[in-house]
mmCIF file of C-alpha atoms in Angstrom:
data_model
loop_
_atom_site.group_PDB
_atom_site.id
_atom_site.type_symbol
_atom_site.label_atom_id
_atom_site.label_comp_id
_atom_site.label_asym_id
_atom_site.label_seq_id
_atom_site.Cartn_x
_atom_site.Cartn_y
_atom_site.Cartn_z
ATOM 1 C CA UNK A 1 0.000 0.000 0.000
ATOM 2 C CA UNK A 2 1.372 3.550 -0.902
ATOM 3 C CA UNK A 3 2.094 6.384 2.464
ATOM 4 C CA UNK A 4 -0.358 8.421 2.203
ATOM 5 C CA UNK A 5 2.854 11.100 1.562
ATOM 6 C CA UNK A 6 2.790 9.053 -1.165
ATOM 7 C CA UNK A 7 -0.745 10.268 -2.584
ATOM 8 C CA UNK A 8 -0.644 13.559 -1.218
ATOM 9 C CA UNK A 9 2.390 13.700 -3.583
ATOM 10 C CA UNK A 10 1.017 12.102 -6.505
ATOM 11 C CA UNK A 11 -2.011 14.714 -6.289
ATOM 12 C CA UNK A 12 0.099 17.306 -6.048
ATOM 13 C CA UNK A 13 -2.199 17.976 -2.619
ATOM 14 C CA UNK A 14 -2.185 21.970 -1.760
ATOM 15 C CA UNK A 15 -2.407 23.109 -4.890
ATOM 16 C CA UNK A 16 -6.242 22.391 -4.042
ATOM 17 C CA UNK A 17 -6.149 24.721 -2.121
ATOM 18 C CA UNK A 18 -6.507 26.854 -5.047
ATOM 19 C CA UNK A 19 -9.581 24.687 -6.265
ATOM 20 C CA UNK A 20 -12.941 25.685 -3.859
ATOM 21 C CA UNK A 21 -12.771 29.726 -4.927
ATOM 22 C CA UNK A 22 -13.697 29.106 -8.191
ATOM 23 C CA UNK A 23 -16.843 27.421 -7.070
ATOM 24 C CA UNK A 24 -17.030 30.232 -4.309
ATOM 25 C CA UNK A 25 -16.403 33.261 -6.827
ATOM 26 C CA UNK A 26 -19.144 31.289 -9.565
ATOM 27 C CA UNK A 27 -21.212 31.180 -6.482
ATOM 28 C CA UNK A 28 -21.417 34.486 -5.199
ATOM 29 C CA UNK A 29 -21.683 35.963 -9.174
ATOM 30 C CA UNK A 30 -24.610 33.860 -9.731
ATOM 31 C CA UNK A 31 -26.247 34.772 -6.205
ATOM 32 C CA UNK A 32 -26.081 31.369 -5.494
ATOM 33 C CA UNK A 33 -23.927 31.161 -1.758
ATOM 34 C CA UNK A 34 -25.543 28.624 0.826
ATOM 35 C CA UNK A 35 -25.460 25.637 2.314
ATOM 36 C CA UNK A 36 -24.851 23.820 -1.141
ATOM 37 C CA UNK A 37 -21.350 25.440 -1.718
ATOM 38 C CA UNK A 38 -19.043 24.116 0.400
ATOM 39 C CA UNK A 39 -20.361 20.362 -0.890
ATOM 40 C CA UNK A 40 -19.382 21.699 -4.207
ATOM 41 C CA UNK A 41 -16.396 23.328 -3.808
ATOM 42 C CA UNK A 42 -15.722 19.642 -1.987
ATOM 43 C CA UNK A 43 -16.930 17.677 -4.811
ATOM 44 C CA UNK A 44 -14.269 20.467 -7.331
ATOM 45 C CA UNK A 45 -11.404 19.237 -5.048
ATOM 46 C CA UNK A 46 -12.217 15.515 -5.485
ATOM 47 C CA UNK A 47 -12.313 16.102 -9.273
ATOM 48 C CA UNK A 48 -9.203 18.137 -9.047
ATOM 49 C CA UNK A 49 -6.967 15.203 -7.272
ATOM 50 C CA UNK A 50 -8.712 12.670 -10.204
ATOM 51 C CA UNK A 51 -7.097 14.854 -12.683
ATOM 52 C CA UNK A 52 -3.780 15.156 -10.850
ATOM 53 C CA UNK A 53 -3.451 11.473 -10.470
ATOM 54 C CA UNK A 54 -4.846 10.723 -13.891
ATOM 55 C CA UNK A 55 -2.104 12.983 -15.147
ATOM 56 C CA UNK A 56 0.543 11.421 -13.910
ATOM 57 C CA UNK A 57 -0.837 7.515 -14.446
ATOM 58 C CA UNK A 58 -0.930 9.225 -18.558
ATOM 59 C CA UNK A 59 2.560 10.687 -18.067
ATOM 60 C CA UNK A 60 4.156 7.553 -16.698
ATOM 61 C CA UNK A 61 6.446 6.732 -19.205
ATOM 62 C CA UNK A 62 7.465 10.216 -19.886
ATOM 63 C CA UNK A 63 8.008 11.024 -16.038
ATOM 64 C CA UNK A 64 10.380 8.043 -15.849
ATOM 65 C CA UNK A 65 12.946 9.647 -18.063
ATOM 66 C CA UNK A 66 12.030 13.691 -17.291
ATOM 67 C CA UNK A 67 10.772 13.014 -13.668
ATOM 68 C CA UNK A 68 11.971 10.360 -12.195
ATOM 69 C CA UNK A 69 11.448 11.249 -8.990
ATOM 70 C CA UNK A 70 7.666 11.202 -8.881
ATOM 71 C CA UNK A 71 5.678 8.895 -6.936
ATOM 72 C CA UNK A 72 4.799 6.170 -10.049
ATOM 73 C CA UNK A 73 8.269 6.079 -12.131
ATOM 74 C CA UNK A 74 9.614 6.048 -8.114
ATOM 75 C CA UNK A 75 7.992 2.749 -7.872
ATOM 76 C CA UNK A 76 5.765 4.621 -4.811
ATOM 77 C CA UNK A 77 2.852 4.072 -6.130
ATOM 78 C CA UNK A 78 1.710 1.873 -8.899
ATOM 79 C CA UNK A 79 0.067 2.945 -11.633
ATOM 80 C CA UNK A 80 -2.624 0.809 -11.084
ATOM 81 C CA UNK A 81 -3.433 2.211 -7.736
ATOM 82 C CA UNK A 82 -2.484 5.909 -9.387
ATOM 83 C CA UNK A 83 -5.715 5.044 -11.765
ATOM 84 C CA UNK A 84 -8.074 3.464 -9.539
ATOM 85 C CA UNK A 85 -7.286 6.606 -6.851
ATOM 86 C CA UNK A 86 -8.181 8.860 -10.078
ATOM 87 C CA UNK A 87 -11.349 6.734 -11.147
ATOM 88 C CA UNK A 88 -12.391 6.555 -7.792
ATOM 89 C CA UNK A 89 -12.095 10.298 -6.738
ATOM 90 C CA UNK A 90 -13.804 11.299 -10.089
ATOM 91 C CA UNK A 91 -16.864 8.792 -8.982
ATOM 92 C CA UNK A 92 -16.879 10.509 -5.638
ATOM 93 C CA UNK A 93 -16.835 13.927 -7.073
ATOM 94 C CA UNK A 94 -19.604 13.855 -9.430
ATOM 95 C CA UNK A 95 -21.708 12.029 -6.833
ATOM 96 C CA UNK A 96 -20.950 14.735 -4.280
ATOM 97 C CA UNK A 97 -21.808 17.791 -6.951
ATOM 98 C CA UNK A 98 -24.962 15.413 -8.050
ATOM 99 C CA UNK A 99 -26.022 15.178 -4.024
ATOM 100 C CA UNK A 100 -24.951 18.713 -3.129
ATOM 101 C CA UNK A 101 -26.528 20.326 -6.422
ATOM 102 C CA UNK A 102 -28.971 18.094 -8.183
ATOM 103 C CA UNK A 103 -29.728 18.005 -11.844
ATOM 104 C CA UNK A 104 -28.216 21.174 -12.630
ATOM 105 C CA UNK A 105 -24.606 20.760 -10.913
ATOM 106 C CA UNK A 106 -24.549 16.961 -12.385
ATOM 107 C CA UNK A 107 -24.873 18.616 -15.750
ATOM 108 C CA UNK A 108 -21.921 20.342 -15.315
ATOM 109 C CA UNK A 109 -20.051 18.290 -13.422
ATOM 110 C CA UNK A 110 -20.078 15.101 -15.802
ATOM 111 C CA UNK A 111 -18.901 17.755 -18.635
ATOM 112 C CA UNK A 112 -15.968 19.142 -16.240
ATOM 113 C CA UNK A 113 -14.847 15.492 -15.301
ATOM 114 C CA UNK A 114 -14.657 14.814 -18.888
ATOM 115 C CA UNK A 115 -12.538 17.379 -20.130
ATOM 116 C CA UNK A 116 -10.342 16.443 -16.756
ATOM 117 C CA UNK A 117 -9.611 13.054 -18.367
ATOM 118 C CA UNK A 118 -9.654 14.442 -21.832
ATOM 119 C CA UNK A 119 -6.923 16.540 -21.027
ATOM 120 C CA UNK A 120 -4.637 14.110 -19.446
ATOM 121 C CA UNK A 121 -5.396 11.412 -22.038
ATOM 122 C CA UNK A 122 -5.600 13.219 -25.213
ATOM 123 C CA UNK A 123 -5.145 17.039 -25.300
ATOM 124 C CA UNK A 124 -2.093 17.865 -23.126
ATOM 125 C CA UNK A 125 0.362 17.265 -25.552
ATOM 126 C CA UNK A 126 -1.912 19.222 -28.359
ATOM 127 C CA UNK A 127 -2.291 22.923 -29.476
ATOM 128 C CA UNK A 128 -5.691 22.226 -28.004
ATOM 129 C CA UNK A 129 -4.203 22.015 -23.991
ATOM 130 C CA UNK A 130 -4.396 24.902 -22.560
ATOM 131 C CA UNK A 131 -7.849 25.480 -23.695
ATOM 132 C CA UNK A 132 -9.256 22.546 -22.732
ATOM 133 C CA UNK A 133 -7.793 23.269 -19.058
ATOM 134 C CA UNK A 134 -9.215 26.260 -19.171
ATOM 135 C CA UNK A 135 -12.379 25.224 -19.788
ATOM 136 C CA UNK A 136 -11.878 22.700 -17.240
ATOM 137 C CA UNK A 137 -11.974 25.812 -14.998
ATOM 138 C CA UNK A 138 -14.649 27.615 -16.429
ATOM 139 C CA UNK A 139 -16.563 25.117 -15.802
ATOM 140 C CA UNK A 140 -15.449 24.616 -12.019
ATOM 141 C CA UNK A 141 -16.325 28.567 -11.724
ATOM 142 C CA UNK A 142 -20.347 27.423 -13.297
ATOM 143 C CA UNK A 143 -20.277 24.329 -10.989
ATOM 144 C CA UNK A 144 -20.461 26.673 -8.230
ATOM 145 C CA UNK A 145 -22.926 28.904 -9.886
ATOM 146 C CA UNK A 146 -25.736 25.732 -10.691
ATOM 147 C CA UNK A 147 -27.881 27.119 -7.661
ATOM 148 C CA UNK A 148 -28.676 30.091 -8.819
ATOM 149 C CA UNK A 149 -28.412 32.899 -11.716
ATOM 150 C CA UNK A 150 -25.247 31.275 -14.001
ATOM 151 C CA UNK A 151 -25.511 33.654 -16.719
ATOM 152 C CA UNK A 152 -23.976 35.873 -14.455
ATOM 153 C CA UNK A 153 -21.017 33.815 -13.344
ATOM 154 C CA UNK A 154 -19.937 33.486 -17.342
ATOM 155 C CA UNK A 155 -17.664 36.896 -16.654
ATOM 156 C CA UNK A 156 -15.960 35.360 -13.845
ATOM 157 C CA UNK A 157 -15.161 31.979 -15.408
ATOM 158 C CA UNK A 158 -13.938 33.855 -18.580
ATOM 159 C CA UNK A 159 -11.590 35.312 -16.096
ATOM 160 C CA UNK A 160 -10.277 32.184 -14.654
ATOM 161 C CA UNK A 161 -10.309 29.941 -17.732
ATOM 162 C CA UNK A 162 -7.915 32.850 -19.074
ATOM 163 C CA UNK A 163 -5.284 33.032 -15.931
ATOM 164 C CA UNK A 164 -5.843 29.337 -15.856
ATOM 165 C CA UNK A 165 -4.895 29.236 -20.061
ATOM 166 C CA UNK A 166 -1.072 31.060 -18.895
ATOM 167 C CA UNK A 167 -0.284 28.780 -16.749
ATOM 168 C CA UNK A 168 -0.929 25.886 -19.009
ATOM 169 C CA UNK A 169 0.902 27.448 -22.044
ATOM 170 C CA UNK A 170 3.739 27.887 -19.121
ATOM 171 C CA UNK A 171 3.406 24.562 -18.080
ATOM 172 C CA UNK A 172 4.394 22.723 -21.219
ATOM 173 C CA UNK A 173 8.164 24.590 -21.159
ATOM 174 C CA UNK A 174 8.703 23.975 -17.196
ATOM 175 C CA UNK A 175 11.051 21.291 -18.076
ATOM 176 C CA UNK A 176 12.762 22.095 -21.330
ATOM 177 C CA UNK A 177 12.574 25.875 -20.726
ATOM 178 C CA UNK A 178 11.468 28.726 -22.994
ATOM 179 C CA UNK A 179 12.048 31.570 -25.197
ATOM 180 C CA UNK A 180 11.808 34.720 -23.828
ATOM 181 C CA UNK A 181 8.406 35.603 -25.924
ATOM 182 C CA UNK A 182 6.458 33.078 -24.194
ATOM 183 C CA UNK A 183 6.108 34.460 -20.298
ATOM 184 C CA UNK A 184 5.960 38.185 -21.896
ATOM 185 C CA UNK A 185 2.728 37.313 -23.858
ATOM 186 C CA UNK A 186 1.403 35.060 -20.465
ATOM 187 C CA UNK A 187 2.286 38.039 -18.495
ATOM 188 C CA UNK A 188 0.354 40.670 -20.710
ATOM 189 C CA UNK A 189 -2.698 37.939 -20.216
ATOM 190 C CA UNK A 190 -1.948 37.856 -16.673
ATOM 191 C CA UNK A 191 -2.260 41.964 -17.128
ATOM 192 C CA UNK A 192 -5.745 41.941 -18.631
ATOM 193 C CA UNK A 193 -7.191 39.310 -16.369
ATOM 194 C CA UNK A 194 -6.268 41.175 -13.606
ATOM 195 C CA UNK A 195 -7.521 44.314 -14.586
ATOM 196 C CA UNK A 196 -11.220 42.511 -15.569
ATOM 197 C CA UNK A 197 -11.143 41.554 -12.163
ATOM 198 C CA UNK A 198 -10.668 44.786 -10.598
ATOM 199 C CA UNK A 199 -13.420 46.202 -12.243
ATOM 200 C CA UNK A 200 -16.816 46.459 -10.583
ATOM 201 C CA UNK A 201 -19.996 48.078 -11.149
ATOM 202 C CA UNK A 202 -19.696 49.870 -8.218
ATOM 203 C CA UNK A 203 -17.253 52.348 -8.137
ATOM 204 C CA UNK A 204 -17.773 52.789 -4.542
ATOM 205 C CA UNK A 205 -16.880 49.279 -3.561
ATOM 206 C CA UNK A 206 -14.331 48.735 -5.936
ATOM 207 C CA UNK A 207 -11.345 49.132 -3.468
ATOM 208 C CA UNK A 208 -11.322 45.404 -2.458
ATOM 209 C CA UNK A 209 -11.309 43.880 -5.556
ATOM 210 C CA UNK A 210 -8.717 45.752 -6.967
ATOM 211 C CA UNK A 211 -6.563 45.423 -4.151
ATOM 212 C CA UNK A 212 -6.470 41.952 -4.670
ATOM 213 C CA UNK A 213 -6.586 41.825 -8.454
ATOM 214 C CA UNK A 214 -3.624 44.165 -7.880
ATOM 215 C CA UNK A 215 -1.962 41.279 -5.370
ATOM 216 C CA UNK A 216 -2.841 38.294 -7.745
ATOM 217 C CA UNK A 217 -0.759 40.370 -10.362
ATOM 218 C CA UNK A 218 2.258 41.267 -8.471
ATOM 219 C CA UNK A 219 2.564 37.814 -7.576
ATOM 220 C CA UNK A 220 2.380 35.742 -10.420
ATOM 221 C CA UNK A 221 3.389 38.759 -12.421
ATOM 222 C CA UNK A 222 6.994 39.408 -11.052
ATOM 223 C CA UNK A 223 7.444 35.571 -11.226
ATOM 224 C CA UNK A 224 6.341 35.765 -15.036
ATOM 225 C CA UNK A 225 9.060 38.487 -15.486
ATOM 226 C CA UNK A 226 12.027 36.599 -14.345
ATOM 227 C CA UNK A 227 11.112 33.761 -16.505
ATOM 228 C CA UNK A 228 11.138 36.558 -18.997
ATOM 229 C CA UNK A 229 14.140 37.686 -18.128
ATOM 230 C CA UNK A 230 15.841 34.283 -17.473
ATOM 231 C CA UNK A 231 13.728 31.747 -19.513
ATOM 232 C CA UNK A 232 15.604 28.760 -18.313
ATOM 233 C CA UNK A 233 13.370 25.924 -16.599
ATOM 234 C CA UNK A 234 13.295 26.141 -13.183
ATOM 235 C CA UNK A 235 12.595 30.176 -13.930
ATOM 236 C CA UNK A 236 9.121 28.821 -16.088
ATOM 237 C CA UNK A 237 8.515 25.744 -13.218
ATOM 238 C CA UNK A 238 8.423 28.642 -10.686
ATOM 239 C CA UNK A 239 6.363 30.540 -12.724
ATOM 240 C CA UNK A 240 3.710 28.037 -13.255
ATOM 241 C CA UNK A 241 3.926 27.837 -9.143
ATOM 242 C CA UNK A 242 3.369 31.003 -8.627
ATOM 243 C CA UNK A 243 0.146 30.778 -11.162
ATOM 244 C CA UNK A 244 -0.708 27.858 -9.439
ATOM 245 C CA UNK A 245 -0.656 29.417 -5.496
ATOM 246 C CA UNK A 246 -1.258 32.526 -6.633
ATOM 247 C CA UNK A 247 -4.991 31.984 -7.467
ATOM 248 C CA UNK A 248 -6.845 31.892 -4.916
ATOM 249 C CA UNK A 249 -5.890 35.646 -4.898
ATOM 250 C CA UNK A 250 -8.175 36.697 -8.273
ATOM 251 C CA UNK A 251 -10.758 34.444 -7.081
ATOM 252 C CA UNK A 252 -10.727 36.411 -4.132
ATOM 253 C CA UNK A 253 -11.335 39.512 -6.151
ATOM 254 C CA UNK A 254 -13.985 37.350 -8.308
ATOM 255 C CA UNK A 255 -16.207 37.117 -4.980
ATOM 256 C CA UNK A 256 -15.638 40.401 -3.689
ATOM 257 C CA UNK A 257 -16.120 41.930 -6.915
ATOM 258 C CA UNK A 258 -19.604 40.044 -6.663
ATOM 259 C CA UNK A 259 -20.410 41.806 -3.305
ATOM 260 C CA UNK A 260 -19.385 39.303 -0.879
ATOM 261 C CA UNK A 261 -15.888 40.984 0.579
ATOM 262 C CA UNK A 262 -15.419 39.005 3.390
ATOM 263 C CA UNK A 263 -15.353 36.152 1.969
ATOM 264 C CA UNK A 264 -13.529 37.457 -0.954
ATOM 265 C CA UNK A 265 -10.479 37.862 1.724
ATOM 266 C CA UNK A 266 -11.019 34.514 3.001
ATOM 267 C CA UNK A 267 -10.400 33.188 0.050
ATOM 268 C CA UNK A 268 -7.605 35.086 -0.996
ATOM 269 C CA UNK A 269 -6.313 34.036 2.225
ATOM 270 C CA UNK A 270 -5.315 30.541 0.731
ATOM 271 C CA UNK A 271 -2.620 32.435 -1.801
ATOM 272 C CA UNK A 272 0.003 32.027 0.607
ATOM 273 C CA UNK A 273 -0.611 29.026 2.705
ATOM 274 C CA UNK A 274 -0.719 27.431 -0.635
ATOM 275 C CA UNK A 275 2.749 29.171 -1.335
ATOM 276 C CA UNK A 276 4.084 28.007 1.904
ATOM 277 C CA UNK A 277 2.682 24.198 0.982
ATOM 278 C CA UNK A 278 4.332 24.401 -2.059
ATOM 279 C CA UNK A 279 7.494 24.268 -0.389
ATOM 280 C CA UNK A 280 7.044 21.013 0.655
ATOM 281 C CA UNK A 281 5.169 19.189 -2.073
ATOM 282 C CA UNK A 282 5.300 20.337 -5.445
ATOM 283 C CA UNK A 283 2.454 22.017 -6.864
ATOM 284 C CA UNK A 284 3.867 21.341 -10.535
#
């Protein structure tokens, strides 16, 4: 039997801690924040770790040569407990969402746990990756929105699907490294997402929200730069890290943009525990 170390590894384990704001943010845009979202932003974490695992049960072969030291080409875990842990946790995911939710956050959670495994069985190595992750987070910003007006959480998941689209395109250099062009054009997305999030229809409560908009920016944004400036691998890896733990920060601004500040903070709260997790198990 694998440590649990083991799995916490092999799921890359606090990064989910960047998970449950996008179903708070797509909750509080869609007027939708109750009882219902914490089972939801549960049942996003579950499908989260199915993807991580999943990835690295497709990556196997690849991780033995560029990774060795990951849990499966480690001999750590198995792959055949690395996909029964990811076809498990996606069963246990989509149940949650369907008990928490109903109809309407089964029909978008069924959709979001299929582009998880589409991604990590047939798009990640495509021009087609980094959207398909994105929409994998789009759609984990409507999961939380099922409860009430989603129309209205489409801005929000727009906005993560596109921070979520530069670390992706980041993501496939974190090994070999990059030229210099690619973390200049992430960081002028990086720019314009954060900017979308500080706006609010209310100039008089727009303070919060750009605050953190303005955080989420400086911190994935300077880390962006010195890949830019220094486009070797571990400058990208850190990068992608930073995109990674630094999220919780714009969904922070998502849900206070949307009225609900308090909670806004809490969430942004989880930018740097997750950064101070990341020290100890790799996010990446």
């Amino acid at each position: 039997m694998p440590r649990l170390a083991d799995l916490a590894e092999l799921v890359r384990a606090p990064a989910a801690l960047s998970v449950p704001g996008d179903v708070v943010a797509g909750a509080a845009a869609a007027g939708a924040l109750g009882r219902r979202t914490p089972a939801l932003a549960a049942a996003s974490v579950l499908l989260y770790w199915a993807g991580m695992a999943a990835n690295d049960w497709a990556d196997r072969r690849l991780d033995a040569v560029e990774r060795p030291e990951r849990p499966i080409p480690s001999g750590r875990v198995t792959p055949g407990a690395a996909l029964g842990l990811a076809a498990g946790l996606t069963a246990a995911g989509v149940a949650l969402a369907t008990a928490a939710g109903g109809r309407r956050a089964a029909t978008v959670a069924v959709p979001l746990a299929a582009a998880v495994w589409g991604y990590d069985l047939a798009a990640k190595s495509t021009a087609a990756g980094p959207a398909v992750m994105a929409a994998c987070r789009g759609l984990d910003v409507l999961l939380g929105a099922t409860g009430g007006r989603a129309l209205r959480a489409v801005p929000a998941a727009v906005t993560v699907a596109a921070h979520t689209w530069t670390v992706t395109a980041l993501s496939r250099r974190e090994v070999t490294g990059a030229d210099a062009a690619l973390p200049l054009r992430t960081l002028a997305g990086t720019a314009l997402v954060a900017a979308g999030a500080a706006v609010r229809p209310r100039p008089d409560r727009a303070a919060l929200p750009a605050l953190l908009a303005g955080w989420y920016a400086a911190r994935y944004g300077a880390a962006q730069a010195r890949a830019a400036a220094d486009p070797r691998a571990d400058r990208v890896r850190a990068a992608v890290g930073a995109g990674i733990t630094g999220l919780p920060a714009l969904q922070g601004a998502l849900t206070a943009r949307a009225g609900a500040g308090l909670l806004g903070l809490a969430v942004a709260a989880a930018a740097p525990l997750g950064g101070r997790l990341a020290r100890r198990i790799s996010p990446t």
